[in-house]
Amino acid sequence: MRNRVYIDNIFRHEIADGTEVTLKGWLYNKRSSGKLVFLLLRDGTGTIQCTVYKPTVGDDMFGVADKIAQESSFTITGNIHKDERAPGGYEIQVSRVELIHQAVDYPITPKEHGPEFLMDNRHLWLRSKNQHAIMRIRHTVIKAIRDFFDGRGFTLVDTPIFTPAACEGTTTLFETEYFDSKAYLAQSGQLYAEAGAMALGKVYCFGPTFRAEKSKTRRHLTEFWMVEPEVAFNDLYDNMELAEDFLEYIVQTVLRERAQELNILERDTSKLANVKAPFPRVHYEEAVKIIRESGLPFESGNDFGAPDEAAISAKYDRPVIVHHYPAAVKAFYMKRDPNEPDKALAMDILAPEGYGEIVGGSQREDDYDTLLQRIKEHDLPPEAFDWYLDLRRYGSVPHAGFGLGVERTVTWICGIQHLREAIPFPRMIHRLKP
Amino acid sequence: MRNRVYIDNIFRHEIADGTEVTLKGWLYNKRSSGKLVFLLLRDGTGTIQCTVYKPTVGDDMFGVADKIAQESSFTITGNIHKDERAPGGYEIQVSRVELIHQAVDYPITPKEHGPEFLMDNRHLWLRSKNQHAIMRIRHTVIKAIRDFFDGRGFTLVDTPIFTPAACEGTTTLFETEYFDSKAYLAQSGQLYAEAGAMALGKVYCFGPTFRAEKSKTRRHLTEFWMVEPEVAFNDLYDNMELAEDFLEYIVQTVLRERAQELNILERDTSKLANVKAPFPRVHYEEAVKIIRESGLPFESGNDFGAPDEAAISAKYDRPVIVHHYPAAVKAFYMKRDPNEPDKALAMDILAPEGYGEIVGGSQREDDYDTLLQRIKEHDLPPEAFDWYLDLRRYGSVPHAGFGLGVERTVTWICGIQHLREAIPFPRMIHRLKP
């Protein structure tokens, strides 16, 4: 780290024009023109044009520069030169080039490659400009998530990945031998976050979650990151308020801090600028009407499919909250509305532009007897929920929370088509490598 | 969330003395004295004394207050009253008490309980004062970790949990069916972080990692959180500098922001105040001398055991860096020192006060042929490392990184005895519940 200069130090005007610097990185691209070679150097923080002029560096070093191949590593010494025409506003006038390691036949060339090829070479594909932009936006989304909750006094409660019982049926659970017994990889940290909320009031868990999804859609990963806040004494409406403030914060932070990356991805940011609370709130039965008015057949009582969600969100210019889903299509732990006993105090948030559900949450059932009855109705083993029932045995309180999927959020904000680009090393039914 | 008041709003002087507020929470403790009941209310952000005076609230409500049992949930309305004698400097002069839910026979009483009982009731044990302190310190450690790297321009690269090959032998790996094949839960994100560093220059991964540890020591969990930075163009010495600045930052942040929690835990903070860079650096052979001088038998060439580490760290008033371990006891991917070919460019940091290794890192082998040879020497399947070898095929550069275990760091900073208290829901060989 000693005195190292990175390209973003130059772009952020932290080093005076004319200063001699040494940069280390990889060749992103190159063009030659007579006595000039233009090396596009990337170092992970940015890409800068390095101009190598034959009379300055001499024939030998010019020969080295001229032969550097794509993604080879090299060191450049030269003077920073402000030049409005150069990308980023600066270039390096090179006095010295040293090759570190020549890359022979780098597999990803500027030509088009198929998605399977790119996914097989994900470890290299991450070096490309668009993937950099997505990874930096992902970074900022995750930082915004944590900053939002940390700034509001939430305590992080990391929930376990290994869980003892197959609480919600085993069909989408990954199982592992756990010494002399079996463990299942958590699909959600919620039940544990509820214990955290009873202890610390306002908590969130944030980690990878696992679903053995056999579906091969562009909206499914077997391993994805999810953040789940849980707040004691919050009801459904507090939960909606928290979620909309949260989404606004994430999107506005990315717009402010990642304008350049959104530009690289050619994202229409006008659609994101609208993401401000309050969001429209639509009762399930009203949502059913919207779906039918759009011309789709829909039977009330069912859960929404992707086309139904698209029909609902098409009506609004920002995310929309759908609430009061039929209890029958929702999880056992959701509290029902005493005024509409067939409806759960549940809410989902649908992203605009057809990106579908990105938040799902509810007020939780806080009555011991009712919860026990629901567990039995769902054919779940009550003994596996002993500790969870304890939260209703000892000082039960109303509480609510939700989950937000990181990759779905990143995919939407980036305006890309497939979740697999929203995580560094995606895992899907047919994808476990690299 | 609407207009809710939390106890820490009062303690942070955000609400004027005399203001009427409503607080919601649980009963931490209670004492009575004639016409007075003192309710110690906890709401997750703090604990405040609520004074209920019979003539003020009337007989019925006084009766309610007097009967509230430990960990019952209730609502208090009353006026904030500044009182130097009260814990936190404030109390509530109660005008109204409403019981929400009475907890009958809460299992964790102020008497001593054995560790197994407390671990069985971990979901409730988290409500106690010391566990709150540890969880808040853990929160601050994790935030400091992220702030440190984010502030230095690192990009977060979440590495996969599901990995295709049993890269380092299967004895400590958890295996799961992955559709028609098998997957192993990652013990480290390092190899993937290296790919990230070649793409983004400076990266870190941070997530849960898994080891099927059969050992039942107080220093082992099967599931623990680890942060692993990886930096292109860093050598062993850059790596040491980064690690010592990092540890200083974490410890000094906790000292500044969690003084109250360290006090609850009765931590001797003078030992932590010393944690400032630079740390002493000890070559492996010098460390061997120190061990022998302490009276322990030790054969040069071996790895250190816990007593050996304790003997080394006892000589210093802050963490100590041991470097140049024998290559034979270290992982295949570590680069060897050309001047001492039997030594790896590895370094560990040992925490003071006998807390042992908390950081392990190295400069990585960056030469394709050498790395391939090491893979073969370790009887590892080269085809599983094809993508990893690609990082040395295309623009290889010197690079280095390290891993820091969160629970070991939290255990040390808190001055507690066992890792199981440093994570909300610990997982060990005989512990998969709650």
XYZ file of C-alpha atoms in Angstrom, chain A residues 1-2 4 6 8 12 24-26 42-45 71-75 100-107 120-121 123-124 126-127 131-132 135-136 138-139 142-143 146-147 149-150 152-164 174-185 192-193 195-202 204 206-208 210-214 222-223 225 231-235 237-238 241-242 368 386-388 390-398 407 423-425 427-434, chain B residues 1-2 4 6 8 12 24-26 42-45 71-75 100-107 120-121 123-124 126-127 131-132 135-136 138-139 142-143 146-147 149-150 152-164 174-185 192-193 195-202 204 206-208 210-214 222-223 225 231-235 237-238 241-242 368 386-388 390-398 407 423-425 427-434:
250
model
C 0.000 0.000 0.000
C 3.012 2.278 0.502
C 0.647 3.453 -4.205
C -4.592 4.350 -8.035
C -9.281 6.966 -9.004
C -10.709 12.547 -8.021
C 0.075 -0.918 -11.909
C -2.648 -2.840 -13.628
C -3.862 -4.692 -16.687
C -7.245 -0.657 -15.748
C -6.309 -1.110 -12.093
C -9.683 -1.993 -10.587
C -10.443 1.569 -9.529
C -5.285 -8.427 -19.861
C -1.487 -8.588 -19.514
C -0.197 -6.976 -16.331
C 2.232 -4.075 -16.520
C 3.617 -1.043 -14.740
C 4.880 -7.898 -15.539
C 3.146 -10.847 -17.160
C 2.021 -11.342 -20.720
C -1.451 -12.853 -21.148
C -1.551 -15.146 -24.158
C -4.909 -15.638 -25.899
C -7.154 -14.098 -23.262
C -10.436 -15.885 -23.881
C -17.907 -20.540 -17.439
C -15.350 -17.746 -17.392
C -13.656 -15.338 -12.852
C -12.390 -13.449 -15.924
C -15.624 -9.886 -13.808
C -12.784 -7.863 -15.353
C -19.440 -6.236 -14.688
C -17.347 -3.687 -12.778
C -20.301 -5.055 -8.795
C -19.803 -1.468 -7.650
C -23.975 -4.098 -5.631
C -21.359 -2.826 -3.182
C -25.198 -3.435 0.403
C -23.526 -0.490 2.100
C -26.384 -1.482 6.394
C -26.080 2.288 6.752
C -30.392 0.240 9.624
C -27.251 1.188 11.551
C -31.675 4.019 12.855
C -30.344 2.182 15.857
C -30.898 -1.375 14.634
C -28.581 -4.092 15.907
C -27.205 -6.631 13.460
C -28.118 -10.170 14.545
C -26.481 -12.748 12.293
C -28.806 -15.723 12.153
C -27.594 -19.303 11.685
C -27.235 -21.044 8.323
C -27.425 -24.506 9.866
C -30.920 -25.127 11.169
C -32.128 -28.274 12.874
C -30.529 -28.193 1.008
C -29.660 -30.887 3.530
C -26.279 -31.772 4.980
C -24.962 -34.414 7.330
C -24.252 -32.705 10.622
C -22.088 -35.172 12.561
C -24.645 -37.740 13.767
C -27.710 -35.822 12.652
C -28.905 -33.692 9.745
C -28.962 -29.972 9.232
C -30.742 -27.812 6.691
C -29.416 -24.625 5.147
C -34.237 -16.138 14.640
C -34.476 -12.419 13.893
C -35.912 -13.745 18.865
C -33.391 -10.966 18.274
C -36.129 -8.326 18.129
C -37.542 -9.468 21.489
C -34.050 -9.023 22.932
C -32.793 -5.918 21.155
C -35.952 -4.191 19.923
C -34.887 -3.404 16.367
C -31.685 -7.039 11.119
C -28.134 -10.085 6.526
C -26.497 -13.082 4.935
C -26.691 -15.710 2.232
C -30.393 -21.059 0.165
C -33.210 -22.506 -1.879
C -33.002 -25.708 -3.870
C -34.991 -24.084 -6.678
C -35.441 -26.398 -9.605
C -29.919 -21.307 -5.305
C -27.766 -19.016 -3.173
C -28.252 -12.616 -0.131
C -39.011 -4.670 14.848
C -40.801 -5.237 18.144
C -44.060 -3.282 18.471
C -44.287 -2.592 14.720
C -47.572 -3.397 13.021
C -48.403 -0.211 8.599
C -45.183 0.598 10.477
C -43.382 2.749 6.199
C -40.048 1.244 7.147
C -49.344 -18.446 21.555
C -40.666 -24.885 20.879
C -38.148 -22.093 21.105
C -40.093 -20.005 18.585
C -41.314 -19.305 23.692
C -41.277 -15.837 22.120
C -45.075 -15.877 22.597
C -44.843 -17.455 26.042
C -42.659 -14.812 27.632
C -43.641 -11.202 27.065
C -45.171 -11.531 23.598
C -45.584 -8.267 21.677
C -46.859 -7.262 18.239
C -29.760 -9.718 -6.224
C -23.745 -11.637 -7.777
C -20.040 -12.318 -8.297
C -20.306 -16.115 -8.550
C -25.240 -20.566 -8.255
C -28.150 -22.072 -10.168
C -29.484 -25.535 -10.828
C -26.918 -26.182 -13.580
C -24.272 -23.772 -12.409
C -21.865 -24.607 -9.595
C -18.677 -23.396 -11.317
C -16.306 -21.659 -11.242
C -42.154 3.717 14.046
C -44.486 6.754 14.233
C -42.024 6.075 18.976
C -36.857 4.629 22.729
C -31.704 5.638 24.156
C -28.881 10.748 24.560
C -42.820 -0.072 25.323
C -40.733 -2.999 26.415
C -40.142 -5.800 28.867
C -35.817 -2.661 28.858
C -36.714 -1.918 25.245
C -33.627 -3.225 23.445
C -31.953 0.175 23.292
C -39.823 -10.432 30.966
C -43.507 -9.539 30.718
C -44.236 -6.909 28.084
C -45.866 -3.632 29.076
C -46.382 0.002 28.174
C -49.360 -6.282 27.265
C -48.497 -9.889 28.040
C -47.646 -11.543 31.336
C -44.674 -13.917 31.241
C -45.266 -16.847 33.571
C -42.204 -18.589 35.029
C -39.554 -17.068 32.769
C -36.854 -19.732 32.827
C -30.630 -24.360 25.178
C -32.391 -21.089 25.924
C -33.255 -17.272 22.177
C -34.098 -15.962 25.673
C -29.989 -12.927 24.395
C -32.272 -10.697 26.489
C -25.400 -10.705 26.027
C -26.708 -7.324 24.882
C -24.075 -8.360 20.578
C -23.605 -4.597 20.386
C -20.162 -7.612 17.649
C -22.300 -5.155 15.681
C -18.622 -5.796 11.936
C -19.427 -2.200 11.083
C -16.786 -2.772 6.575
C -16.108 0.911 7.185
C -12.367 -1.385 3.756
C -15.090 0.784 2.222
C -10.054 2.626 1.536
C -11.712 1.987 -1.791
C -12.123 -1.766 -1.512
C -15.017 -3.394 -3.348
C -17.082 -6.035 -1.564
C -17.055 -9.293 -3.530
C -19.367 -11.845 -1.942
C -17.901 -15.257 -2.625
C -19.998 -18.408 -3.022
C -20.886 -20.777 -0.195
C -21.545 -23.689 -2.560
C -18.275 -24.826 -4.092
C -17.859 -27.654 -6.559
C -19.777 -30.129 4.988
C -21.218 -31.791 1.898
C -24.665 -31.394 0.397
C -26.551 -32.939 -2.493
C -26.687 -30.342 -5.231
C -29.350 -31.612 -7.647
C -27.493 -34.362 -9.549
C -24.068 -33.628 -8.078
C -22.467 -32.672 -4.785
C -21.463 -29.337 -3.360
C -19.285 -28.413 -0.424
C -19.805 -25.472 1.904
C -12.667 -16.409 -5.310
C -11.517 -13.185 -3.670
C -10.296 -13.537 -8.860
C -12.047 -10.454 -7.509
C -8.722 -8.712 -6.802
C -7.549 -9.312 -10.389
C -10.753 -7.643 -11.554
C -11.243 -4.868 -9.011
C -7.791 -4.360 -7.502
C -8.733 -4.249 -3.809
C -12.930 -8.136 0.456
C -17.287 -11.233 4.239
C -19.690 -13.999 5.088
C -20.258 -17.173 7.045
C -18.123 -23.637 7.588
C -15.835 -26.227 9.124
C -16.917 -29.660 10.254
C -14.683 -29.343 13.320
C -14.940 -32.358 15.554
C -18.811 -25.122 12.840
C -20.234 -21.904 11.402
C -18.036 -15.280 10.063
C -5.103 -6.872 -2.797
C -3.424 -7.015 -6.195
C 0.242 -5.947 -6.117
C 0.502 -6.292 -2.326
C 3.421 -8.318 -0.986
C 4.884 -6.645 4.059
C 2.044 -4.598 2.541
C 0.711 -3.204 7.284
C -2.868 -3.513 6.081
C 1.556 -20.682 -13.054
C -8.495 -24.661 -13.721
C -10.198 -21.351 -13.169
C -7.875 -20.518 -10.265
C -6.341 -18.907 -15.077
C -5.548 -16.052 -12.693
C -1.856 -16.935 -13.292
C -2.386 -17.484 -17.019
C -3.772 -14.069 -17.818
C -1.906 -11.088 -16.392
C -0.647 -12.655 -13.172
C 0.521 -10.196 -10.509
C 1.910 -10.447 -6.980
C -16.044 -14.484 16.627
C -22.387 -15.129 17.856
C -26.167 -14.948 18.308
C -26.895 -18.628 17.601
C -23.245 -23.967 16.038
C -20.890 -26.602 17.403
C -20.514 -30.337 17.148
C -23.239 -30.975 19.741
C -25.139 -27.752 19.292
C -27.572 -27.206 16.434
C -30.407 -25.689 18.514
C -32.251 -23.462 18.973
